[in-house]
XYZ file of C-alpha atoms in Angstrom:
114
model
C 1.825 24.269 6.318
C 5.294 25.023 4.966
C 7.347 22.985 7.450
C 5.064 19.934 7.655
C 6.886 16.849 6.360
C 3.631 15.205 5.257
C 2.606 18.318 3.314
C 5.986 18.191 1.591
C 5.370 14.540 0.682
C 1.944 15.468 -0.726
C 3.599 18.185 -2.839
C 6.272 15.643 -3.910
C 9.011 17.842 -2.438
C 10.206 14.895 -0.317
C 10.327 11.343 -1.695
C 8.107 8.621 -0.269
C 7.167 5.123 -1.349
C 3.573 5.937 -2.254
C 1.223 2.959 -2.495
C -2.082 4.821 -2.926
C -3.110 8.289 -3.964
C -6.318 9.976 -4.958
C -7.600 13.554 -4.884
C -7.955 13.626 -1.074
C -5.790 10.866 0.418
C -2.252 9.549 0.177
C -0.780 6.326 1.593
C 2.921 5.565 1.773
C 5.293 3.192 3.523
C 6.489 4.135 6.993
C 10.262 4.628 7.050
C 10.448 2.896 10.472
C 8.066 -0.063 10.060
C 6.708 -1.746 13.189
C 5.145 -4.630 11.220
C 5.707 -6.359 7.849
C 3.082 -3.959 6.450
C 3.266 -0.476 7.954
C 1.752 2.339 5.962
C 0.816 5.895 6.787
C -2.467 7.232 5.433
C -2.950 10.978 5.409
C -5.500 13.455 4.187
C -3.855 15.736 1.654
C -5.401 18.681 3.468
C -3.241 19.798 6.399
C -5.151 19.175 9.629
C -2.833 19.092 12.677
C -4.945 16.983 15.095
C -8.445 15.603 15.495
C -9.216 18.665 17.615
C -8.672 20.779 14.505
C -11.277 18.982 12.409
C -14.145 21.074 11.079
C -17.560 19.944 9.883
C -16.384 20.138 6.268
C -13.609 17.628 7.042
C -15.980 14.738 7.815
C -15.858 13.409 4.261
C -12.055 13.571 4.171
C -11.751 11.369 7.251
C -14.232 8.925 5.727
C -12.147 8.854 2.551
C -9.059 7.950 4.594
C -10.943 5.006 6.110
C -12.128 3.859 2.689
C -8.591 4.171 1.295
C -7.311 2.045 4.192
C -9.716 -0.753 3.277
C -8.805 -0.560 -0.414
C -5.070 -0.617 0.264
C -5.462 -3.493 2.741
C -7.307 -5.495 0.075
C -4.569 -4.771 -2.479
C -1.993 -6.037 0.037
C -3.972 -9.240 0.699
C -4.774 -8.307 4.312
C -8.500 -8.903 3.927
C -8.484 -12.473 5.276
C -6.335 -12.025 8.403
C -6.976 -8.333 8.999
C -5.033 -5.236 9.912
C -4.888 -2.520 12.541
C -5.646 1.122 11.782
C -4.551 3.482 14.540
C -4.029 7.199 14.959
C -2.269 9.083 17.730
C -3.574 12.473 18.823
C -1.246 14.860 20.650
C 2.012 14.294 22.499
C 0.928 11.853 25.241
C -0.553 9.546 22.616
C 2.661 9.576 20.609
C 1.796 11.955 17.773
C 5.143 13.128 16.397
C 3.998 14.833 13.197
C 1.147 17.267 13.583
C -0.760 16.359 10.442
C -3.519 13.824 11.044
C -2.324 10.402 9.978
C -3.245 6.776 10.453
C -0.894 3.829 10.785
C -2.062 0.750 8.881
C -0.298 -2.278 10.385
C -0.563 -5.862 9.235
C 1.220 -8.912 7.942
C 1.548 -10.560 11.372
C -0.486 -11.143 14.529
C -0.610 -7.897 16.496
C -0.683 -7.755 20.297
C -3.036 -5.818 22.581
C -2.649 -3.497 24.331
C -0.276 -1.838 21.919
C 1.743 0.287 24.338
């Protein structure tokens, strides 16, 4: 997707503070953090929403979850925990139409979130 900001980050056309990267997943700091730790985890493959997932994407989504756990451990969030959330479509608050997860931690988080 040529105009997708996350695709441009994956291609290194736009700078980001990348904290994790492998063949399928990238994690970087959110530019508007809502918690002391606020990262975005994305599949490198452009998938606009969860409704656009195909059977062959199952492993990619699992890899994002595994990357979230690894990054959380590296950031010492294992003991107190973290929140991993994704918004799907406009009413949920999805602003960038490339599946992404927010990893939030570093403080006690409230529920419900919004």
